[in-house]
């Protein structure tokens, strides 16, 4: 069933596209556009920002990435669900994404690791999906006009109150100014010792630890923790609202600032003072994504909302410290303003797609961060060296 959109009238209330026969789900944008299709997953209604992701693998990792809180994901790859779902490829216990928008119906799984159908997995996690949509057309709309606010509604009876859904989408305030890290962060400290997955043996366990790392959970992905543990780090994970005193009370060899959702300026209200306190202790610091943005704020730089953000596993980044290009996995809608960096902070990485700043470091201290996701879950593994760079900084400080 092809998706249908509305032609907006000049009045306040748009002329909604008529519902085709058999439609059981709809995506209603804040401008009044309606995309009809078939529903999958949970029969619920969700509101959020619509973005698109260009990865061709790893849909389960994408949907469980806490950085997608407040967003629904349009997958540009048409065959989502073909490898099913399992209990291992999740980045958090409770998915934070609002839902999924797919080109084709979810097919039966065909993979030796699958333990369930994606549709059943979506239902188990209370996530709705819309299938049968022209995702290429929707992605072009997002590319040209920016990421819209919208409501995704799945109802097997095919009954929808379009004016009410439209008002809900229009009234949603959007991600700018929104602090979502508290919603996806852990509520108490815990220890992490699981290492990266290996074919035929699964996940391993940390042996003799070499370093103590405190990771601040703004919406941390599990594979980040696995990458740290694989390199000999005993990780203590603390909530997003932890203070500098709480962080430093663990006598860490290094501090990690995680990825997460929402506006870094909003989260920074409580996180930036903590980061500044950690910086004053001269402890090695490594930040990723939201952690990178808030580290930049703590150092005196500024952040801003992007037109449509970066979401995918094929983004080329140049590391100016090595002059090498790496293909990276990215998921962010805000960016650090490269023109706002203070004199003691230098740019280390840039996007080769649009020239946006993708990495920084403090010139005379063991502090650095990147905008993208080096844990590669999903995505290429070109950037795993950054975890080793963090470990080397901790080793040098201890030595």
mmCIF file of C-alpha atoms in Angstrom:
data_model
loop_
_atom_site.group_PDB
_atom_site.id
_atom_site.type_symbol
_atom_site.label_atom_id
_atom_site.label_comp_id
_atom_site.label_asym_id
_atom_site.label_seq_id
_atom_site.Cartn_x
_atom_site.Cartn_y
_atom_site.Cartn_z
ATOM 1 C CA UNK A 1 0.000 0.000 0.000
ATOM 2 C CA UNK A 2 1.728 3.228 -1.052
ATOM 3 C CA UNK A 3 1.805 6.027 1.474
ATOM 4 C CA UNK A 4 -0.484 8.952 0.759
ATOM 5 C CA UNK A 5 0.091 12.536 1.803
ATOM 6 C CA UNK A 6 -2.178 15.533 2.156
ATOM 7 C CA UNK A 7 -2.169 18.715 0.155
ATOM 8 C CA UNK A 8 -2.324 21.495 2.721
ATOM 9 C CA UNK A 9 -4.994 24.146 2.406
ATOM 10 C CA UNK A 10 -4.499 27.781 3.233
ATOM 11 C CA UNK A 11 -6.728 27.487 6.295
ATOM 12 C CA UNK A 12 -5.647 26.540 9.797
ATOM 13 C CA UNK A 13 -7.004 23.017 9.447
ATOM 14 C CA UNK A 14 -5.414 20.972 6.652
ATOM 15 C CA UNK A 15 -7.258 18.759 4.240
ATOM 16 C CA UNK A 16 -6.211 15.313 5.438
ATOM 17 C CA UNK A 17 -5.445 12.591 2.926
ATOM 18 C CA UNK A 18 -8.309 10.044 2.820
ATOM 19 C CA UNK A 19 -7.691 6.674 4.430
ATOM 20 C CA UNK A 20 -7.100 3.891 1.860
ATOM 21 C CA UNK A 21 -8.813 0.539 2.285
ATOM 22 C CA UNK A 22 -6.913 -1.713 4.671
ATOM 23 C CA UNK A 23 -4.912 1.034 6.359
ATOM 24 C CA UNK A 24 -4.338 0.245 10.023
ATOM 25 C CA UNK A 25 -1.699 2.848 10.894
ATOM 26 C CA UNK A 26 -0.938 6.473 10.129
ATOM 27 C CA UNK A 27 1.858 8.982 10.532
ATOM 28 C CA UNK A 28 0.457 12.478 11.021
ATOM 29 C CA UNK A 29 3.000 15.293 10.699
ATOM 30 C CA UNK A 30 2.682 18.634 12.433
ATOM 31 C CA UNK A 31 2.115 20.358 9.077
ATOM 32 C CA UNK A 32 -0.958 18.203 8.431
ATOM 33 C CA UNK A 33 0.626 15.677 6.101
ATOM 34 C CA UNK A 34 -0.733 12.154 6.608
ATOM 35 C CA UNK A 35 1.073 8.985 5.537
ATOM 36 C CA UNK A 36 -1.097 5.863 5.602
ATOM 37 C CA UNK A 37 0.064 2.278 5.823
ATOM 38 C CA UNK A 38 -0.241 -1.024 7.624
ATOM 39 C CA UNK A 39 0.423 -1.265 11.314
ATOM 40 C CA UNK A 40 2.888 -3.603 13.011
ATOM 41 C CA UNK A 41 4.040 -4.038 16.562
ATOM 42 C CA UNK A 42 2.056 -2.558 19.436
ATOM 43 C CA UNK A 43 -1.337 -0.903 18.912
ATOM 44 C CA UNK A 44 -0.464 2.404 20.546
ATOM 45 C CA UNK A 45 -0.029 6.063 19.640
ATOM 46 C CA UNK A 46 3.315 7.832 20.055
ATOM 47 C CA UNK A 47 4.456 11.413 19.457
ATOM 48 C CA UNK A 48 7.996 12.537 18.651
ATOM 49 C CA UNK A 49 10.419 13.776 16.025
ATOM 50 C CA UNK A 50 10.773 11.828 12.757
ATOM 51 C CA UNK A 51 14.308 11.103 11.575
ATOM 52 C CA UNK A 52 15.740 8.650 9.069
ATOM 53 C CA UNK A 53 18.564 6.143 9.466
ATOM 54 C CA UNK A 54 20.576 4.953 6.459
ATOM 55 C CA UNK A 55 22.098 1.811 8.016
ATOM 56 C CA UNK A 56 21.341 -1.463 6.222
ATOM 57 C CA UNK A 57 21.982 -3.644 9.282
ATOM 58 C CA UNK A 58 21.468 -3.406 13.021
ATOM 59 C CA UNK A 59 17.839 -2.327 13.320
ATOM 60 C CA UNK A 60 17.557 -3.928 16.746
ATOM 61 C CA UNK A 61 20.563 -1.992 18.048
ATOM 62 C CA UNK A 62 19.147 1.195 16.523
ATOM 63 C CA UNK A 63 15.735 0.824 18.122
ATOM 64 C CA UNK A 64 17.322 0.139 21.526
ATOM 65 C CA UNK A 65 19.779 3.050 21.352
ATOM 66 C CA UNK A 66 18.698 5.383 24.194
ATOM 67 C CA UNK A 67 19.789 8.356 22.075
ATOM 68 C CA UNK A 68 16.575 7.852 20.061
ATOM 69 C CA UNK A 69 14.355 8.894 22.968
ATOM 70 C CA UNK A 70 11.737 11.286 21.637
ATOM 71 C CA UNK A 71 12.263 10.113 18.046
ATOM 72 C CA UNK A 72 10.699 7.667 15.606
ATOM 73 C CA UNK A 73 13.032 6.069 13.065
ATOM 74 C CA UNK A 74 12.408 5.904 9.328
ATOM 75 C CA UNK A 75 14.580 3.125 7.926
ATOM 76 C CA UNK A 76 15.799 3.862 4.398
ATOM 77 C CA UNK A 77 16.779 0.197 3.926
ATOM 78 C CA UNK A 78 13.546 -1.530 2.848
ATOM 79 C CA UNK A 79 13.944 -5.002 4.381
ATOM 80 C CA UNK A 80 13.726 -4.437 8.116
ATOM 81 C CA UNK A 81 13.028 -7.539 10.206
ATOM 82 C CA UNK A 82 14.518 -10.106 7.843
ATOM 83 C CA UNK A 83 16.978 -11.392 10.468
ATOM 84 C CA UNK A 84 14.428 -11.418 13.278
ATOM 85 C CA UNK A 85 15.274 -10.397 16.815
ATOM 86 C CA UNK A 86 17.310 -11.924 19.627
ATOM 87 C CA UNK A 87 18.150 -11.337 23.263
ATOM 88 C CA UNK A 88 21.753 -10.233 22.653
ATOM 89 C CA UNK A 89 21.657 -7.378 20.131
ATOM 90 C CA UNK A 90 20.098 -4.820 22.450
ATOM 91 C CA UNK A 91 21.738 -1.661 23.718
ATOM 92 C CA UNK A 92 19.387 -1.117 26.651
ATOM 93 C CA UNK A 93 16.681 -3.124 28.394
ATOM 94 C CA UNK A 94 13.806 -0.780 27.572
ATOM 95 C CA UNK A 95 13.874 0.817 24.095
ATOM 96 C CA UNK A 96 13.490 4.588 24.161
ATOM 97 C CA UNK A 97 12.544 5.139 20.502
ATOM 98 C CA UNK A 98 8.933 6.105 19.766
ATOM 99 C CA UNK A 99 8.475 3.687 16.868
ATOM 100 C CA UNK A 100 9.585 2.558 13.418
ATOM 101 C CA UNK A 101 8.560 3.490 9.865
ATOM 102 C CA UNK A 102 9.243 0.801 7.240
ATOM 103 C CA UNK A 103 8.963 0.418 3.489
ATOM 104 C CA UNK A 104 8.049 -3.275 3.354
ATOM 105 C CA UNK A 105 6.069 -5.576 5.600
ATOM 106 C CA UNK A 106 8.099 -7.411 8.218
ATOM 107 C CA UNK A 107 9.041 -10.819 6.814
ATOM 108 C CA UNK A 108 9.701 -14.110 8.560
ATOM 109 C CA UNK A 109 13.178 -14.134 10.137
ATOM 110 C CA UNK A 110 16.008 -15.931 8.380
ATOM 111 C CA UNK A 111 19.068 -15.945 10.626
ATOM 112 C CA UNK A 112 20.643 -18.563 12.880
ATOM 113 C CA UNK A 113 20.669 -16.138 15.829
ATOM 114 C CA UNK A 114 16.992 -15.168 15.607
ATOM 115 C CA UNK A 115 14.818 -16.184 18.547
ATOM 116 C CA UNK A 116 11.701 -14.171 17.672
ATOM 117 C CA UNK A 117 9.883 -12.317 14.900
ATOM 118 C CA UNK A 118 10.523 -8.557 14.862
ATOM 119 C CA UNK A 119 6.771 -7.922 15.044
ATOM 120 C CA UNK A 120 6.556 -9.909 18.272
ATOM 121 C CA UNK A 121 9.620 -8.121 19.633
ATOM 122 C CA UNK A 122 8.009 -4.747 18.882
ATOM 123 C CA UNK A 123 4.828 -5.782 20.660
ATOM 124 C CA UNK A 124 6.778 -7.033 23.678
ATOM 125 C CA UNK A 125 8.441 -3.621 23.974
ATOM 126 C CA UNK A 126 5.248 -1.610 23.330
ATOM 127 C CA UNK A 127 6.679 -0.116 20.117
ATOM 128 C CA UNK A 128 4.429 0.703 17.140
ATOM 129 C CA UNK A 129 5.493 0.449 13.508
ATOM 130 C CA UNK A 130 4.090 1.733 10.233
ATOM 131 C CA UNK A 131 4.796 -0.342 7.096
ATOM 132 C CA UNK A 132 4.064 0.191 3.423
ATOM 133 C CA UNK A 133 5.353 3.772 3.435
ATOM 134 C CA UNK A 134 7.403 5.354 0.656
ATOM 135 C CA UNK A 135 10.367 5.854 2.979
ATOM 136 C CA UNK A 136 12.491 7.338 0.189
ATOM 137 C CA UNK A 137 9.941 10.111 -0.284
ATOM 138 C CA UNK A 138 9.670 10.693 3.453
ATOM 139 C CA UNK A 139 13.462 10.840 3.788
ATOM 140 C CA UNK A 140 13.681 13.427 1.022
ATOM 141 C CA UNK A 141 11.043 15.468 2.826
ATOM 142 C CA UNK A 142 13.098 15.328 6.046
ATOM 143 C CA UNK A 143 16.279 16.166 4.137
ATOM 144 C CA UNK A 144 14.749 19.254 2.530
ATOM 145 C CA UNK A 145 12.445 20.560 5.268
ATOM 146 C CA UNK A 146 14.093 19.239 8.431
ATOM 147 C CA UNK A 147 13.012 16.628 10.969
ATOM 148 C CA UNK A 148 9.277 17.122 11.648
ATOM 149 C CA UNK A 149 7.254 16.481 14.778
ATOM 150 C CA UNK A 150 4.651 13.791 14.228
ATOM 151 C CA UNK A 151 2.293 11.233 15.732
ATOM 152 C CA UNK A 152 2.505 7.539 14.813
ATOM 153 C CA UNK A 153 -0.741 5.690 15.539
ATOM 154 C CA UNK A 154 -1.473 1.967 15.049
ATOM 155 C CA UNK A 155 -5.048 0.760 15.365
ATOM 156 C CA UNK A 156 -6.078 -2.589 13.886
ATOM 157 C CA UNK A 157 -9.669 -1.328 13.583
ATOM 158 C CA UNK A 158 -8.513 1.396 11.196
ATOM 159 C CA UNK A 159 -10.269 4.139 13.138
ATOM 160 C CA UNK A 160 -8.314 7.393 13.579
ATOM 161 C CA UNK A 161 -9.204 10.854 14.843
ATOM 162 C CA UNK A 162 -6.965 12.790 12.458
ATOM 163 C CA UNK A 163 -7.657 16.285 13.836
ATOM 164 C CA UNK A 164 -6.787 15.090 17.346
ATOM 165 C CA UNK A 165 -3.606 13.370 16.140
ATOM 166 C CA UNK A 166 -2.619 16.446 14.172
ATOM 167 C CA UNK A 167 -3.125 18.685 17.191
ATOM 168 C CA UNK A 168 -1.040 16.321 19.298
ATOM 169 C CA UNK A 169 1.807 16.482 16.767
ATOM 170 C CA UNK A 170 1.524 20.253 16.460
ATOM 171 C CA UNK A 171 1.481 20.795 20.241
ATOM 172 C CA UNK A 172 4.515 18.616 20.962
ATOM 173 C CA UNK A 173 7.327 21.063 21.927
ATOM 174 C CA UNK A 174 10.147 19.330 20.040
ATOM 175 C CA UNK A 175 13.612 18.213 21.156
ATOM 176 C CA UNK A 176 15.192 21.651 21.385
ATOM 177 C CA UNK A 177 15.355 22.613 25.043
ATOM 178 C CA UNK A 178 14.315 19.120 26.167
ATOM 179 C CA UNK A 179 16.280 17.144 28.773
ATOM 180 C CA UNK A 180 15.707 13.432 28.099
ATOM 181 C CA UNK A 181 18.847 12.009 29.699
ATOM 182 C CA UNK A 182 17.173 11.702 33.097
ATOM 183 C CA UNK A 183 14.454 9.546 31.523
ATOM 184 C CA UNK A 184 16.867 6.957 30.085
ATOM 185 C CA UNK A 185 19.670 7.035 32.642
ATOM 186 C CA UNK A 186 20.104 4.424 35.342
ATOM 187 C CA UNK A 187 18.748 5.341 38.755
ATOM 188 C CA UNK A 188 21.586 3.899 40.833
ATOM 189 C CA UNK A 189 25.211 2.930 40.401
ATOM 190 C CA UNK A 190 26.194 -0.487 39.059
ATOM 191 C CA UNK A 191 29.289 -2.389 37.947
ATOM 192 C CA UNK A 192 29.933 -3.618 34.401
ATOM 193 C CA UNK A 193 32.237 -6.531 33.492
ATOM 194 C CA UNK A 194 30.782 -8.001 30.249
ATOM 195 C CA UNK A 195 33.127 -7.881 27.241
ATOM 196 C CA UNK A 196 32.422 -7.791 23.509
ATOM 197 C CA UNK A 197 30.554 -10.559 21.661
ATOM 198 C CA UNK A 198 32.574 -13.214 19.840
ATOM 199 C CA UNK A 199 31.191 -15.721 17.342
ATOM 200 C CA UNK A 200 30.709 -19.211 18.853
ATOM 201 C CA UNK A 201 31.331 -18.020 22.404
ATOM 202 C CA UNK A 202 29.066 -14.978 22.872
ATOM 203 C CA UNK A 203 29.890 -12.334 25.456
ATOM 204 C CA UNK A 204 32.909 -12.711 27.726
ATOM 205 C CA UNK A 205 33.789 -11.492 31.208
ATOM 206 C CA UNK A 206 36.439 -9.078 32.408
ATOM 207 C CA UNK A 207 39.451 -10.872 33.851
ATOM 208 C CA UNK A 208 42.073 -8.995 35.845
ATOM 209 C CA UNK A 209 41.166 -5.289 35.564
ATOM 210 C CA UNK A 210 43.878 -2.786 34.700
ATOM 211 C CA UNK A 211 41.953 0.456 35.072
ATOM 212 C CA UNK A 212 39.032 1.883 37.030
ATOM 213 C CA UNK A 213 36.627 3.886 34.891
ATOM 214 C CA UNK A 214 33.549 5.807 35.974
ATOM 215 C CA UNK A 215 30.998 6.063 33.147
ATOM 216 C CA UNK A 216 28.269 8.685 33.388
ATOM 217 C CA UNK A 217 25.031 7.285 31.981
ATOM 218 C CA UNK A 218 23.229 9.908 29.917
ATOM 219 C CA UNK A 219 21.726 7.057 27.872
ATOM 220 C CA UNK A 220 24.710 4.758 27.524
ATOM 221 C CA UNK A 221 24.834 1.904 25.020
ATOM 222 C CA UNK A 222 25.907 -1.468 26.335
ATOM 223 C CA UNK A 223 28.490 -2.030 23.628
ATOM 224 C CA UNK A 224 30.368 1.055 24.823
ATOM 225 C CA UNK A 225 30.687 -0.604 28.214
ATOM 226 C CA UNK A 226 31.728 -3.863 26.546
ATOM 227 C CA UNK A 227 34.460 -2.081 24.577
ATOM 228 C CA UNK A 228 35.843 -0.583 27.787
ATOM 229 C CA UNK A 229 35.723 -3.922 29.637
ATOM 230 C CA UNK A 230 37.412 -5.707 26.725
ATOM 231 C CA UNK A 231 40.404 -3.375 27.171
ATOM 232 C CA UNK A 232 40.688 -4.199 30.878
ATOM 233 C CA UNK A 233 38.494 -1.495 32.399
ATOM 234 C CA UNK A 234 36.423 -2.198 35.494
ATOM 235 C CA UNK A 235 33.526 0.185 34.903
ATOM 236 C CA UNK A 236 31.319 1.802 37.526
ATOM 237 C CA UNK A 237 28.239 3.338 35.897
ATOM 238 C CA UNK A 238 26.677 6.356 37.614
ATOM 239 C CA UNK A 239 23.367 8.154 36.915
ATOM 240 C CA UNK A 240 23.264 11.286 34.764
ATOM 241 C CA UNK A 241 22.684 13.440 37.848
ATOM 242 C CA UNK A 242 25.866 12.322 39.634
ATOM 243 C CA UNK A 243 27.985 15.122 41.102
ATOM 244 C CA UNK A 244 31.703 15.607 40.637
ATOM 245 C CA UNK A 245 32.229 14.574 44.253
ATOM 246 C CA UNK A 246 30.364 11.309 43.653
ATOM 247 C CA UNK A 247 32.374 10.621 40.507
ATOM 248 C CA UNK A 248 35.739 11.331 42.093
ATOM 249 C CA UNK A 249 34.892 9.366 45.259
ATOM 250 C CA UNK A 250 35.508 6.208 43.205
ATOM 251 C CA UNK A 251 39.121 7.299 42.537
ATOM 252 C CA UNK A 252 38.802 6.615 38.812
ATOM 253 C CA UNK A 253 41.733 6.327 36.430
ATOM 254 C CA UNK A 254 39.446 7.846 33.803
ATOM 255 C CA UNK A 255 35.923 9.222 33.360
ATOM 256 C CA UNK A 256 33.684 8.413 30.406
ATOM 257 C CA UNK A 257 30.803 10.676 29.306
ATOM 258 C CA UNK A 258 28.207 8.682 27.407
ATOM 259 C CA UNK A 259 25.868 9.254 24.512
ATOM 260 C CA UNK A 260 22.258 10.166 25.157
ATOM 261 C CA UNK A 261 19.137 11.925 23.852
ATOM 262 C CA UNK A 262 17.805 15.453 23.948
ATOM 263 C CA UNK A 263 19.306 18.926 23.963
ATOM 264 C CA UNK A 264 22.826 19.066 25.472
ATOM 265 C CA UNK A 265 22.201 22.583 26.758
ATOM 266 C CA UNK A 266 19.200 21.346 28.770
ATOM 267 C CA UNK A 267 21.037 18.313 30.164
ATOM 268 C CA UNK A 268 24.071 20.482 30.779
ATOM 269 C CA UNK A 269 22.238 22.459 33.463
ATOM 270 C CA UNK A 270 23.201 19.744 35.950
ATOM 271 C CA UNK A 271 25.847 17.814 33.973
ATOM 272 C CA UNK A 272 28.188 20.682 33.057
ATOM 273 C CA UNK A 273 29.034 21.579 36.683
ATOM 274 C CA UNK A 274 29.835 17.902 37.309
ATOM 275 C CA UNK A 275 32.065 17.762 34.222
ATOM 276 C CA UNK A 276 33.864 20.957 35.205
ATOM 277 C CA UNK A 277 34.562 19.491 38.637
ATOM 278 C CA UNK A 278 36.016 16.352 37.034
ATOM 279 C CA UNK A 279 38.139 18.451 34.664
ATOM 280 C CA UNK A 280 39.601 20.312 37.625
ATOM 281 C CA UNK A 281 40.819 16.976 39.026
ATOM 282 C CA UNK A 282 42.954 16.420 35.882
ATOM 283 C CA UNK A 283 41.545 12.936 35.262
ATOM 284 C CA UNK A 284 41.573 11.547 31.681
ATOM 285 C CA UNK A 285 38.141 12.147 30.126
ATOM 286 C CA UNK A 286 36.561 10.599 27.011
ATOM 287 C CA UNK A 287 33.163 11.711 25.715
ATOM 288 C CA UNK A 288 30.866 10.343 23.000
ATOM 289 C CA UNK A 289 27.899 12.043 21.301
ATOM 290 C CA UNK A 290 25.893 13.852 24.009
ATOM 291 C CA UNK A 291 28.903 13.439 26.294
ATOM 292 C CA UNK A 292 31.036 15.144 23.629
ATOM 293 C CA UNK A 293 28.576 18.020 23.366
ATOM 294 C CA UNK A 294 28.376 18.567 27.114
ATOM 295 C CA UNK A 295 32.153 18.334 27.483
ATOM 296 C CA UNK A 296 32.374 21.109 24.888
ATOM 297 C CA UNK A 297 29.859 23.174 26.895
ATOM 298 C CA UNK A 298 31.905 22.605 30.053
ATOM 299 C CA UNK A 299 34.997 23.855 28.218
ATOM 300 C CA UNK A 300 33.231 27.021 27.081
ATOM 301 C CA UNK A 301 31.962 26.130 23.600
ATOM 302 C CA UNK A 302 28.380 26.214 22.302
ATOM 303 C CA UNK A 303 25.988 23.693 20.757
ATOM 304 C CA UNK A 304 23.143 24.078 18.253
ATOM 305 C CA UNK A 305 20.291 22.073 16.712
ATOM 306 C CA UNK A 306 20.976 20.565 13.297
ATOM 307 C CA UNK A 307 18.667 20.742 10.282
ATOM 308 C CA UNK A 308 18.106 16.972 10.179
ATOM 309 C CA UNK A 309 20.976 15.434 12.142
ATOM 310 C CA UNK A 310 23.202 12.470 11.352
ATOM 311 C CA UNK A 311 21.710 8.980 11.670
ATOM 312 C CA UNK A 312 23.394 6.048 9.946
ATOM 313 C CA UNK A 313 26.378 3.733 9.755
ATOM 314 C CA UNK A 314 28.101 5.098 6.648
ATOM 315 C CA UNK A 315 29.345 8.553 7.673
ATOM 316 C CA UNK A 316 32.953 9.385 6.671
ATOM 317 C CA UNK A 317 35.012 11.187 9.320
ATOM 318 C CA UNK A 318 38.567 12.500 8.996
ATOM 319 C CA UNK A 319 40.834 12.259 12.026
ATOM 320 C CA UNK A 320 43.160 15.256 11.743
ATOM 321 C CA UNK A 321 45.602 13.718 14.232
ATOM 322 C CA UNK A 322 46.297 10.761 11.926
ATOM 323 C CA UNK A 323 45.040 12.129 8.557
ATOM 324 C CA UNK A 324 43.021 8.937 8.175
ATOM 325 C CA UNK A 325 39.392 8.638 7.108
ATOM 326 C CA UNK A 326 37.087 6.299 9.004
ATOM 327 C CA UNK A 327 33.539 5.201 8.262
ATOM 328 C CA UNK A 328 31.434 5.731 11.348
ATOM 329 C CA UNK A 329 28.080 5.104 12.992
ATOM 330 C CA UNK A 330 26.255 8.280 14.027
ATOM 331 C CA UNK A 331 23.072 9.289 15.798
ATOM 332 C CA UNK A 332 22.744 12.924 16.816
ATOM 333 C CA UNK A 333 20.567 15.946 16.156
ATOM 334 C CA UNK A 334 22.738 18.584 17.860
ATOM 335 C CA UNK A 335 26.318 19.602 17.119
ATOM 336 C CA UNK A 336 29.136 21.612 18.700
ATOM 337 C CA UNK A 337 29.672 24.974 17.000
ATOM 338 C CA UNK A 338 33.231 24.732 15.650
ATOM 339 C CA UNK A 339 33.605 28.519 15.728
ATOM 340 C CA UNK A 340 32.934 28.620 19.469
ATOM 341 C CA UNK A 341 35.867 26.475 20.636
ATOM 342 C CA UNK A 342 38.096 28.229 23.200
ATOM 343 C CA UNK A 343 41.800 28.731 22.496
ATOM 344 C CA UNK A 344 42.964 25.699 24.500
ATOM 345 C CA UNK A 345 40.645 23.283 22.646
ATOM 346 C CA UNK A 346 41.363 22.081 19.120
ATOM 347 C CA UNK A 347 39.248 20.279 16.544
ATOM 348 C CA UNK A 348 40.429 16.726 15.831
ATOM 349 C CA UNK A 349 37.689 15.240 13.641
ATOM 350 C CA UNK A 350 35.381 16.580 10.928
ATOM 351 C CA UNK A 351 32.495 15.115 8.963
ATOM 352 C CA UNK A 352 33.299 14.685 5.280
ATOM 353 C CA UNK A 353 29.564 14.848 4.505
ATOM 354 C CA UNK A 354 28.894 18.399 5.675
ATOM 355 C CA UNK A 355 32.037 19.661 7.412
ATOM 356 C CA UNK A 356 30.514 19.683 10.894
ATOM 357 C CA UNK A 357 32.779 19.306 13.912
ATOM 358 C CA UNK A 358 33.073 15.671 15.003
ATOM 359 C CA UNK A 359 35.838 15.605 17.602
ATOM 360 C CA UNK A 360 37.853 17.804 19.989
ATOM 361 C CA UNK A 361 40.685 17.571 22.466
ATOM 362 C CA UNK A 362 42.192 19.832 25.095
ATOM 363 C CA UNK A 363 45.681 20.723 23.897
ATOM 364 C CA UNK A 364 47.620 20.213 27.116
ATOM 365 C CA UNK A 365 45.441 17.747 29.054
ATOM 366 C CA UNK A 366 44.228 14.125 28.627
ATOM 367 C CA UNK A 367 40.719 15.145 27.567
ATOM 368 C CA UNK A 368 39.020 14.352 24.238
ATOM 369 C CA UNK A 369 35.666 13.493 22.705
ATOM 370 C CA UNK A 370 33.944 12.583 19.445
ATOM 371 C CA UNK A 371 30.470 13.215 18.072
ATOM 372 C CA UNK A 372 29.941 9.718 16.665
ATOM 373 C CA UNK A 373 29.712 6.132 17.998
ATOM 374 C CA UNK A 374 33.030 4.211 17.972
ATOM 375 C CA UNK A 375 31.483 1.194 19.712
ATOM 376 C CA UNK A 376 30.003 0.228 16.301
ATOM 377 C CA UNK A 377 26.718 -1.227 17.421
ATOM 378 C CA UNK A 378 25.621 -1.163 14.711
ATOM 379 C CA UNK A 379 28.188 0.096 12.287
ATOM 380 C CA UNK A 380 31.746 -0.378 11.041
ATOM 381 C CA UNK A 381 34.583 -0.920 13.481
ATOM 382 C CA UNK A 382 36.962 1.720 12.088
ATOM 383 C CA UNK A 383 36.783 3.817 15.258
ATOM 384 C CA UNK A 384 37.535 1.236 17.941
ATOM 385 C CA UNK A 385 40.999 2.804 18.234
ATOM 386 C CA UNK A 386 39.447 5.630 20.266
ATOM 387 C CA UNK A 387 38.879 3.314 23.218
ATOM 388 C CA UNK A 388 42.541 2.329 23.048
ATOM 389 C CA UNK A 389 43.446 6.028 22.923
ATOM 390 C CA UNK A 390 41.507 6.515 26.162
ATOM 391 C CA UNK A 391 43.214 3.517 27.769
ATOM 392 C CA UNK A 392 46.641 4.831 26.683
ATOM 393 C CA UNK A 393 45.910 8.167 28.370
ATOM 394 C CA UNK A 394 44.999 6.377 31.597
ATOM 395 C CA UNK A 395 48.118 4.208 31.383
ATOM 396 C CA UNK A 396 50.339 7.253 30.849
ATOM 397 C CA UNK A 397 48.815 9.009 33.840
ATOM 398 C CA UNK A 398 49.261 5.982 36.079
ATOM 399 C CA UNK A 399 52.802 5.495 34.832
#
